[in-house]
């Protein structure tokens, strides 16, 4: 019920970025691919060069900082009892590891959204929702998978632009305590 109401709130108030296609009704993985192909085709038709950077975040769902998430939730209008409910939902969670019948001690989970839960993905969408506004690069997102696009007629100017704007994206990731996976980006 909470997931349905939260999703309805986000969609009816047009809060989620139109460039986020993951975990949303009437959106699929094919949508960002079609947008990317159209973007590249437009560049080629204009005799421009297109650049794409494919970002892979290291343990994205596991590294969501709760305090940052709560600030973002407050900013989009989730406040008072509703915000308190989410704080309660994410606090006092514990985990342990069990191998061959031997279990570790319980440790409190201080970061992340519950994977395998119905709320985890939508909470992550809220967390990363402001990524497209961090830079002038065109962002296409499917949950934590991000493609950053740019195009231009002068390759040197385009390279300078992409480097400058990608630096802004890297700063966004650092500010939000997310880490790029360098071998996969």
mmCIF file of N, CA and C in Angstrom, residues 45-166:
data_model
loop_
_atom_site.group_PDB
_atom_site.id
_atom_site.type_symbol
_atom_site.label_atom_id
_atom_site.label_comp_id
_atom_site.label_asym_id
_atom_site.label_seq_id
_atom_site.Cartn_x
_atom_site.Cartn_y
_atom_site.Cartn_z
ATOM 1 N N UNK A 45 22.656 12.736 -38.476
ATOM 2 C CA UNK A 45 21.953 13.468 -39.544
ATOM 3 C C UNK A 45 22.444 14.897 -39.678
ATOM 4 N N UNK A 46 22.912 15.479 -38.570
ATOM 5 C CA UNK A 46 23.438 16.845 -38.581
ATOM 6 C C UNK A 46 24.953 16.864 -38.796
ATOM 7 N N UNK A 47 25.519 15.681 -39.104
ATOM 8 C CA UNK A 47 26.964 15.551 -39.300
ATOM 9 C C UNK A 47 27.748 15.939 -38.041
ATOM 10 N N UNK A 48 27.169 15.616 -36.875
ATOM 11 C CA UNK A 48 27.809 15.876 -35.592
ATOM 12 C C UNK A 48 28.400 14.582 -35.042
ATOM 13 N N UNK A 49 29.228 14.744 -34.034
ATOM 14 C CA UNK A 49 29.776 13.613 -33.295
ATOM 15 C C UNK A 49 28.938 13.435 -32.027
ATOM 16 N N UNK A 50 28.645 12.202 -31.697
ATOM 17 C CA UNK A 50 27.910 11.904 -30.464
ATOM 18 C C UNK A 50 28.828 11.161 -29.501
ATOM 19 N N UNK A 51 28.710 11.493 -28.237
ATOM 20 C CA UNK A 51 29.494 10.859 -27.188
ATOM 21 C C UNK A 51 28.525 10.284 -26.162
ATOM 22 N N UNK A 52 28.823 9.074 -25.705
ATOM 23 C CA UNK A 52 28.028 8.460 -24.632
ATOM 24 C C UNK A 52 28.981 7.947 -23.559
ATOM 25 N N UNK A 53 28.634 8.227 -22.318
ATOM 26 C CA UNK A 53 29.355 7.678 -21.175
ATOM 27 C C UNK A 53 28.357 6.806 -20.421
ATOM 28 N N UNK A 54 28.710 5.556 -20.234
ATOM 29 C CA UNK A 54 27.838 4.620 -19.535
ATOM 30 C C UNK A 54 28.382 4.427 -18.131
ATOM 31 N N UNK A 55 27.607 4.854 -17.152
ATOM 32 C CA UNK A 55 28.047 4.847 -15.750
ATOM 33 C C UNK A 55 27.507 3.627 -15.021
ATOM 34 N N UNK A 56 28.393 2.987 -14.307
ATOM 35 C CA UNK A 56 28.007 1.893 -13.435
ATOM 36 C C UNK A 56 28.373 2.297 -12.012
ATOM 37 N N UNK A 57 27.394 2.321 -11.150
ATOM 38 C CA UNK A 57 27.625 2.678 -9.751
ATOM 39 C C UNK A 57 27.930 1.432 -8.938
ATOM 40 N N UNK A 58 28.915 1.552 -8.083
ATOM 41 C CA UNK A 58 29.313 0.445 -7.223
ATOM 42 C C UNK A 58 28.301 0.317 -6.082
ATOM 43 N N UNK A 59 27.637 -0.836 -6.019
ATOM 44 C CA UNK A 59 26.697 -1.159 -4.933
ATOM 45 C C UNK A 59 25.711 -0.014 -4.669
ATOM 46 N N UNK A 60 25.104 0.476 -5.726
ATOM 47 C CA UNK A 60 24.264 1.673 -5.645
ATOM 48 C C UNK A 60 23.159 1.568 -4.580
ATOM 49 N N UNK A 61 22.403 0.489 -4.594
ATOM 50 C CA UNK A 61 21.279 0.363 -3.661
ATOM 51 C C UNK A 61 21.770 0.190 -2.226
ATOM 52 N N UNK A 62 22.962 -0.380 -2.074
ATOM 53 C CA UNK A 62 23.511 -0.642 -0.743
ATOM 54 C C UNK A 62 24.164 0.572 -0.109
ATOM 55 N N UNK A 63 24.434 1.608 -0.885
ATOM 56 C CA UNK A 63 25.174 2.756 -0.359
ATOM 57 C C UNK A 63 24.320 4.005 -0.198
ATOM 58 N N UNK A 64 23.014 3.878 -0.354
ATOM 59 C CA UNK A 64 22.128 5.032 -0.160
ATOM 60 C C UNK A 64 22.276 5.536 1.279
ATOM 61 N N UNK A 65 22.638 6.793 1.407
ATOM 62 C CA UNK A 65 22.787 7.417 2.714
ATOM 63 C C UNK A 65 21.408 7.858 3.196
ATOM 64 N N UNK A 66 20.984 7.361 4.336
ATOM 65 C CA UNK A 66 19.624 7.622 4.820
ATOM 66 C C UNK A 66 19.372 9.108 5.067
ATOM 67 N N UNK A 67 20.336 9.802 5.652
ATOM 68 C CA UNK A 67 20.121 11.226 5.937
ATOM 69 C C UNK A 67 19.939 12.026 4.649
ATOM 70 N N UNK A 68 20.731 11.727 3.640
ATOM 71 C CA UNK A 68 20.576 12.404 2.347
ATOM 72 C C UNK A 68 19.220 12.058 1.736
ATOM 73 N N UNK A 69 18.843 10.778 1.800
ATOM 74 C CA UNK A 69 17.539 10.356 1.278
ATOM 75 C C UNK A 69 16.410 11.103 1.977
ATOM 76 N N UNK A 70 16.466 11.216 3.303
ATOM 77 C CA UNK A 70 15.394 11.895 4.041
ATOM 78 C C UNK A 70 15.312 13.372 3.657
ATOM 79 N N UNK A 71 16.455 14.015 3.438
ATOM 80 C CA UNK A 71 16.454 15.421 3.000
ATOM 81 C C UNK A 71 15.806 15.552 1.628
ATOM 82 N N UNK A 72 16.098 14.615 0.753
ATOM 83 C CA UNK A 72 15.511 14.646 -0.590
ATOM 84 C C UNK A 72 14.005 14.381 -0.523
ATOM 85 N N UNK A 73 13.610 13.471 0.344
ATOM 86 C CA UNK A 73 12.182 13.186 0.505
ATOM 87 C C UNK A 73 11.456 14.422 1.042
ATOM 88 N N UNK A 74 12.054 15.086 2.013
ATOM 89 C CA UNK A 74 11.465 16.304 2.572
ATOM 90 C C UNK A 74 11.318 17.369 1.483
ATOM 91 N N UNK A 75 12.352 17.506 0.678
ATOM 92 C CA UNK A 75 12.360 18.525 -0.374
ATOM 93 C C UNK A 75 11.253 18.314 -1.407
ATOM 94 N N UNK A 76 10.911 17.052 -1.685
ATOM 95 C CA UNK A 76 9.851 16.791 -2.667
ATOM 96 C C UNK A 76 8.456 16.749 -2.042
ATOM 97 N N UNK A 77 8.368 16.963 -0.737
ATOM 98 C CA UNK A 77 7.055 17.073 -0.104
ATOM 99 C C UNK A 77 6.655 15.933 0.796
ATOM 100 N N UNK A 78 7.545 15.020 1.086
ATOM 101 C CA UNK A 78 7.246 13.925 2.015
ATOM 102 C C UNK A 78 7.723 14.390 3.380
ATOM 103 N N UNK A 79 6.762 14.694 4.246
ATOM 104 C CA UNK A 79 7.093 15.315 5.527
ATOM 105 C C UNK A 79 6.263 14.722 6.662
ATOM 106 N N UNK A 80 6.528 15.207 7.848
ATOM 107 C CA UNK A 80 5.751 14.887 9.048
ATOM 108 C C UNK A 80 5.638 13.383 9.283
ATOM 109 N N UNK A 81 4.424 12.902 9.502
ATOM 110 C CA UNK A 81 4.208 11.491 9.839
ATOM 111 C C UNK A 81 4.696 10.561 8.734
ATOM 112 N N UNK A 82 4.500 10.983 7.497
ATOM 113 C CA UNK A 82 4.916 10.143 6.380
ATOM 114 C C UNK A 82 6.441 9.971 6.371
ATOM 115 N N UNK A 83 7.166 11.067 6.545
ATOM 116 C CA UNK A 83 8.617 10.986 6.583
ATOM 117 C C UNK A 83 9.078 10.185 7.805
ATOM 118 N N UNK A 84 8.417 10.392 8.926
ATOM 119 C CA UNK A 84 8.746 9.625 10.129
ATOM 120 C C UNK A 84 8.554 8.120 9.893
ATOM 121 N N UNK A 85 7.524 7.769 9.118
ATOM 122 C CA UNK A 85 7.281 6.356 8.824
ATOM 123 C C UNK A 85 8.469 5.777 8.048
ATOM 124 N N UNK A 86 8.938 6.509 7.049
ATOM 125 C CA UNK A 86 10.084 6.024 6.270
ATOM 126 C C UNK A 86 11.349 5.963 7.116
ATOM 127 N N UNK A 87 11.519 6.923 8.007
ATOM 128 C CA UNK A 87 12.675 6.870 8.910
ATOM 129 C C UNK A 87 12.610 5.614 9.769
ATOM 130 N N UNK A 88 11.435 5.299 10.264
ATOM 131 C CA UNK A 88 11.255 4.097 11.074
ATOM 132 C C UNK A 88 11.504 2.840 10.231
ATOM 133 N N UNK A 89 11.015 2.850 9.006
ATOM 134 C CA UNK A 89 11.167 1.710 8.095
ATOM 135 C C UNK A 89 12.642 1.386 7.839
ATOM 136 N N UNK A 90 13.476 2.423 7.725
ATOM 137 C CA UNK A 90 14.883 2.212 7.395
ATOM 138 C C UNK A 90 15.800 2.120 8.613
ATOM 139 N N UNK A 91 15.264 2.383 9.804
ATOM 140 C CA UNK A 91 16.133 2.358 10.989
ATOM 141 C C UNK A 91 16.001 1.027 11.733
ATOM 142 N N UNK A 92 16.997 0.774 12.565
ATOM 143 C CA UNK A 92 17.031 -0.424 13.421
ATOM 144 C C UNK A 92 16.951 -1.733 12.631
ATOM 145 N N UNK A 93 17.466 -1.716 11.403
ATOM 146 C CA UNK A 93 17.556 -2.952 10.625
ATOM 147 C C UNK A 93 18.879 -3.626 10.964
ATOM 148 N N UNK A 94 18.837 -4.929 11.053
ATOM 149 C CA UNK A 94 20.039 -5.683 11.399
ATOM 150 C C UNK A 94 20.205 -6.838 10.420
ATOM 151 N N UNK A 95 21.458 -7.284 10.308
ATOM 152 C CA UNK A 95 21.734 -8.420 9.434
ATOM 153 C C UNK A 95 22.843 -9.278 10.035
ATOM 154 N N UNK A 96 22.915 -10.516 9.572
ATOM 155 C CA UNK A 96 24.004 -11.401 9.960
ATOM 156 C C UNK A 96 24.286 -12.328 8.794
ATOM 157 N N UNK A 97 25.434 -12.964 8.855
ATOM 158 C CA UNK A 97 25.835 -13.918 7.827
ATOM 159 C C UNK A 97 25.870 -15.295 8.474
ATOM 160 N N UNK A 98 25.366 -16.280 7.747
ATOM 161 C CA UNK A 98 25.396 -17.651 8.237
ATOM 162 C C UNK A 98 25.999 -18.536 7.154
ATOM 163 N N UNK A 99 27.084 -19.217 7.511
ATOM 164 C CA UNK A 99 27.748 -20.127 6.576
ATOM 165 C C UNK A 99 27.968 -21.457 7.285
ATOM 166 N N UNK A 100 27.463 -22.503 6.655
ATOM 167 C CA UNK A 100 27.616 -23.864 7.203
ATOM 168 C C UNK A 100 27.171 -23.947 8.655
ATOM 169 N N UNK A 101 26.058 -23.282 8.973
ATOM 170 C CA UNK A 101 25.504 -23.363 10.313
ATOM 171 C C UNK A 101 26.162 -22.454 11.335
ATOM 172 N N UNK A 102 27.163 -21.703 10.938
ATOM 173 C CA UNK A 102 27.832 -20.768 11.853
ATOM 174 C C UNK A 102 27.400 -19.356 11.477
ATOM 175 N N UNK A 103 26.871 -18.642 12.468
ATOM 176 C CA UNK A 103 26.340 -17.301 12.218
ATOM 177 C C UNK A 103 27.192 -16.229 12.872
ATOM 178 N N UNK A 104 27.313 -15.108 12.170
ATOM 179 C CA UNK A 104 28.005 -13.959 12.742
ATOM 180 C C UNK A 104 27.064 -13.258 13.717
ATOM 181 N N UNK A 105 27.579 -12.271 14.412
ATOM 182 C CA UNK A 105 26.718 -11.491 15.294
ATOM 183 C C UNK A 105 25.880 -10.529 14.455
ATOM 184 N N UNK A 106 24.791 -10.062 15.040
ATOM 185 C CA UNK A 106 23.926 -9.095 14.363
ATOM 186 C C UNK A 106 24.626 -7.743 14.286
ATOM 187 N N UNK A 107 24.567 -7.129 13.123
ATOM 188 C CA UNK A 107 25.101 -5.784 12.934
ATOM 189 C C UNK A 107 24.005 -4.903 12.370
ATOM 190 N N UNK A 108 23.978 -3.652 12.828
ATOM 191 C CA UNK A 108 22.969 -2.716 12.344
ATOM 192 C C UNK A 108 23.316 -2.261 10.930
ATOM 193 N N UNK A 109 22.309 -2.169 10.082
ATOM 194 C CA UNK A 109 22.478 -1.676 8.716
ATOM 195 C C UNK A 109 22.307 -0.165 8.754
ATOM 196 N N UNK A 110 23.346 0.552 8.394
ATOM 197 C CA UNK A 110 23.333 2.009 8.477
ATOM 198 C C UNK A 110 23.121 2.683 7.125
ATOM 199 N N UNK A 111 23.283 1.943 6.046
ATOM 200 C CA UNK A 111 23.164 2.496 4.692
ATOM 201 C C UNK A 111 22.294 1.585 3.844
ATOM 202 N N UNK A 112 21.804 2.128 2.745
ATOM 203 C CA UNK A 112 21.136 1.321 1.740
ATOM 204 C C UNK A 112 19.632 1.265 1.900
ATOM 205 N N UNK A 113 19.025 0.792 0.823
ATOM 206 C CA UNK A 113 17.590 0.523 0.830
ATOM 207 C C UNK A 113 17.421 -0.982 0.687
ATOM 208 N N UNK A 114 16.403 -1.543 1.316
ATOM 209 C CA UNK A 114 16.244 -2.999 1.305
ATOM 210 C C UNK A 114 16.058 -3.560 -0.102
ATOM 211 N N UNK A 115 17.000 -4.394 -0.516
ATOM 212 C CA UNK A 115 16.870 -5.039 -1.819
ATOM 213 C C UNK A 115 15.899 -6.203 -1.692
ATOM 214 N N UNK A 116 15.160 -6.424 -2.741
ATOM 215 C CA UNK A 116 14.149 -7.472 -2.711
ATOM 216 C C UNK A 116 12.840 -6.979 -2.127
ATOM 217 N N UNK A 117 12.839 -5.752 -1.619
ATOM 218 C CA UNK A 117 11.602 -5.182 -1.097
ATOM 219 C C UNK A 117 10.928 -4.398 -2.213
ATOM 220 N N UNK A 118 9.665 -4.138 -2.049
ATOM 221 C CA UNK A 118 8.929 -3.380 -3.047
ATOM 222 C C UNK A 118 9.260 -1.882 -2.957
ATOM 223 N N UNK A 119 9.693 -1.429 -1.789
ATOM 224 C CA UNK A 119 10.001 -0.012 -1.601
ATOM 225 C C UNK A 119 11.433 0.358 -1.960
ATOM 226 N N UNK A 120 12.354 -0.589 -1.901
ATOM 227 C CA UNK A 120 13.755 -0.297 -2.162
ATOM 228 C C UNK A 120 13.995 0.432 -3.478
ATOM 229 N N UNK A 121 13.475 -0.093 -4.590
ATOM 230 C CA UNK A 121 13.725 0.578 -5.868
ATOM 231 C C UNK A 121 13.157 1.996 -5.951
ATOM 232 N N UNK A 122 11.966 2.205 -5.433
ATOM 233 C CA UNK A 122 11.365 3.543 -5.534
ATOM 234 C C UNK A 122 12.093 4.538 -4.633
ATOM 235 N N UNK A 123 12.579 4.075 -3.492
ATOM 236 C CA UNK A 123 13.385 4.948 -2.639
ATOM 237 C C UNK A 123 14.697 5.313 -3.345
ATOM 238 N N UNK A 124 15.265 4.357 -4.076
ATOM 239 C CA UNK A 124 16.475 4.661 -4.827
ATOM 240 C C UNK A 124 16.183 5.675 -5.933
ATOM 241 N N UNK A 125 15.039 5.566 -6.591
ATOM 242 C CA UNK A 125 14.678 6.539 -7.633
ATOM 243 C C UNK A 125 14.607 7.946 -7.051
ATOM 244 N N UNK A 126 14.061 8.071 -5.856
ATOM 245 C CA UNK A 126 14.011 9.387 -5.196
ATOM 246 C C UNK A 126 15.433 9.868 -4.929
ATOM 247 N N UNK A 127 16.279 8.974 -4.485
ATOM 248 C CA UNK A 127 17.654 9.327 -4.124
ATOM 249 C C UNK A 127 18.440 9.870 -5.320
ATOM 250 N N UNK A 128 18.257 9.270 -6.487
ATOM 251 C CA UNK A 128 19.057 9.631 -7.655
ATOM 252 C C UNK A 128 18.297 10.555 -8.612
ATOM 253 N N UNK A 129 17.111 10.959 -8.237
ATOM 254 C CA UNK A 129 16.229 11.726 -9.119
ATOM 255 C C UNK A 129 16.827 13.044 -9.601
ATOM 256 N N UNK A 130 17.656 13.666 -8.807
ATOM 257 C CA UNK A 130 18.204 14.968 -9.191
ATOM 258 C C UNK A 130 19.499 14.856 -9.995
ATOM 259 N N UNK A 131 19.936 13.652 -10.323
ATOM 260 C CA UNK A 131 21.138 13.489 -11.135
ATOM 261 C C UNK A 131 21.055 14.241 -12.473
ATOM 262 N N UNK A 132 19.961 14.134 -13.243
ATOM 263 C CA UNK A 132 19.928 14.828 -14.537
ATOM 264 C C UNK A 132 20.118 16.343 -14.445
ATOM 265 N N UNK A 133 19.793 16.943 -13.321
ATOM 266 C CA UNK A 133 19.961 18.392 -13.189
ATOM 267 C C UNK A 133 21.366 18.785 -12.731
ATOM 268 N N UNK A 134 22.240 17.812 -12.516
ATOM 269 C CA UNK A 134 23.593 18.113 -12.041
ATOM 270 C C UNK A 134 24.538 18.535 -13.158
ATOM 271 N N UNK A 135 24.126 18.344 -14.398
ATOM 272 C CA UNK A 135 25.015 18.592 -15.520
ATOM 273 C C UNK A 135 24.188 18.897 -16.770
ATOM 274 N N UNK A 136 24.854 19.439 -17.776
ATOM 275 C CA UNK A 136 24.198 19.710 -19.056
ATOM 276 C C UNK A 136 24.232 18.505 -19.993
ATOM 277 N N UNK A 137 24.882 17.421 -19.577
ATOM 278 C CA UNK A 137 24.845 16.198 -20.368
ATOM 279 C C UNK A 137 23.432 15.632 -20.330
ATOM 280 N N UNK A 138 22.976 15.042 -21.421
ATOM 281 C CA UNK A 138 21.665 14.391 -21.436
ATOM 282 C C UNK A 138 21.791 13.099 -20.649
ATOM 283 N N UNK A 139 20.960 12.943 -19.633
ATOM 284 C CA UNK A 139 20.981 11.748 -18.797
ATOM 285 C C UNK A 139 19.825 10.841 -19.163
ATOM 286 N N UNK A 140 20.115 9.573 -19.320
ATOM 287 C CA UNK A 140 19.089 8.550 -19.486
ATOM 288 C C UNK A 140 19.341 7.518 -18.404
ATOM 289 N N UNK A 141 18.338 7.304 -17.549
ATOM 290 C CA UNK A 141 18.520 6.419 -16.402
ATOM 291 C C UNK A 141 17.536 5.263 -16.434
ATOM 292 N N UNK A 142 18.029 4.112 -16.055
ATOM 293 C CA UNK A 142 17.177 2.976 -15.748
ATOM 294 C C UNK A 142 17.623 2.510 -14.373
ATOM 295 N N UNK A 143 16.959 3.069 -13.356
ATOM 296 C CA UNK A 143 17.357 2.886 -11.950
ATOM 297 C C UNK A 143 18.767 3.428 -11.793
ATOM 298 N N UNK A 144 19.740 2.568 -11.484
ATOM 299 C CA UNK A 144 21.106 3.052 -11.262
ATOM 300 C C UNK A 144 21.966 3.017 -12.522
ATOM 301 N N UNK A 145 21.468 2.467 -13.605
ATOM 302 C CA UNK A 145 22.214 2.466 -14.863
ATOM 303 C C UNK A 145 21.999 3.804 -15.559
ATOM 304 N N UNK A 146 23.104 4.481 -15.845
ATOM 305 C CA UNK A 146 23.022 5.833 -16.379
ATOM 306 C C UNK A 146 23.848 5.958 -17.646
ATOM 307 N N UNK A 147 23.231 6.523 -18.680
ATOM 308 C CA UNK A 147 23.944 6.894 -19.900
ATOM 309 C C UNK A 147 23.931 8.413 -19.970
ATOM 310 N N UNK A 148 25.101 8.992 -20.195
ATOM 311 C CA UNK A 148 25.241 10.439 -20.325
ATOM 312 C C UNK A 148 25.615 10.725 -21.772
ATOM 313 N N UNK A 149 24.883 11.626 -22.412
ATOM 314 C CA UNK A 149 25.056 11.874 -23.840
ATOM 315 C C UNK A 149 25.367 13.328 -24.127
ATOM 316 N N UNK A 150 26.142 13.532 -25.200
ATOM 317 C CA UNK A 150 26.409 14.878 -25.706
ATOM 318 C C UNK A 150 26.685 14.755 -27.195
ATOM 319 N N UNK A 151 26.500 15.855 -27.910
ATOM 320 C CA UNK A 151 26.801 15.869 -29.341
ATOM 321 C C UNK A 151 27.259 17.258 -29.744
ATOM 322 N N UNK A 152 28.011 17.308 -30.817
ATOM 323 C CA UNK A 152 28.486 18.594 -31.301
ATOM 324 C C UNK A 152 29.245 18.453 -32.604
ATOM 325 N N UNK A 153 29.435 19.568 -33.287
ATOM 326 C CA UNK A 153 30.088 19.539 -34.594
ATOM 327 C C UNK A 153 31.606 19.642 -34.498
ATOM 328 N N UNK A 154 32.113 20.211 -33.413
ATOM 329 C CA UNK A 154 33.562 20.348 -33.253
ATOM 330 C C UNK A 154 34.026 19.372 -32.187
ATOM 331 N N UNK A 155 34.824 18.403 -32.587
ATOM 332 C CA UNK A 155 35.223 17.329 -31.683
ATOM 333 C C UNK A 155 35.998 17.848 -30.473
ATOM 334 N N UNK A 156 36.857 18.851 -30.660
ATOM 335 C CA UNK A 156 37.639 19.388 -29.539
ATOM 336 C C UNK A 156 36.745 20.113 -28.539
ATOM 337 N N UNK A 157 35.820 20.926 -29.048
ATOM 338 C CA UNK A 157 34.875 21.609 -28.162
ATOM 339 C C UNK A 157 33.990 20.593 -27.439
ATOM 340 N N UNK A 158 33.579 19.552 -28.164
ATOM 341 C CA UNK A 158 32.743 18.513 -27.568
ATOM 342 C C UNK A 158 33.500 17.789 -26.447
ATOM 343 N N UNK A 159 34.761 17.469 -26.690
ATOM 344 C CA UNK A 159 35.563 16.789 -25.669
ATOM 345 C C UNK A 159 35.701 17.663 -24.430
ATOM 346 N N UNK A 160 35.960 18.955 -24.625
ATOM 347 C CA UNK A 160 36.071 19.872 -23.482
ATOM 348 C C UNK A 160 34.752 19.934 -22.712
ATOM 349 N N UNK A 161 33.654 20.057 -23.457
ATOM 350 C CA UNK A 161 32.328 20.127 -22.845
ATOM 351 C C UNK A 161 32.034 18.856 -22.039
ATOM 352 N N UNK A 162 32.270 17.709 -22.648
ATOM 353 C CA UNK A 162 31.983 16.436 -21.979
ATOM 354 C C UNK A 162 32.833 16.289 -20.727
ATOM 355 N N UNK A 163 34.103 16.618 -20.802
ATOM 356 C CA UNK A 163 34.969 16.509 -19.624
ATOM 357 C C UNK A 163 34.514 17.428 -18.504
ATOM 358 N N UNK A 164 34.166 18.654 -18.846
ATOM 359 C CA UNK A 164 33.687 19.610 -17.834
ATOM 360 C C UNK A 164 32.393 19.123 -17.189
ATOM 361 N N UNK A 165 31.467 18.694 -18.013
ATOM 362 C CA UNK A 165 30.159 18.268 -17.498
ATOM 363 C C UNK A 165 30.245 16.933 -16.762
ATOM 364 N N UNK A 166 31.110 16.029 -17.220
ATOM 365 C CA UNK A 166 31.262 14.756 -16.515
ATOM 366 C C UNK A 166 31.871 14.984 -15.135
#
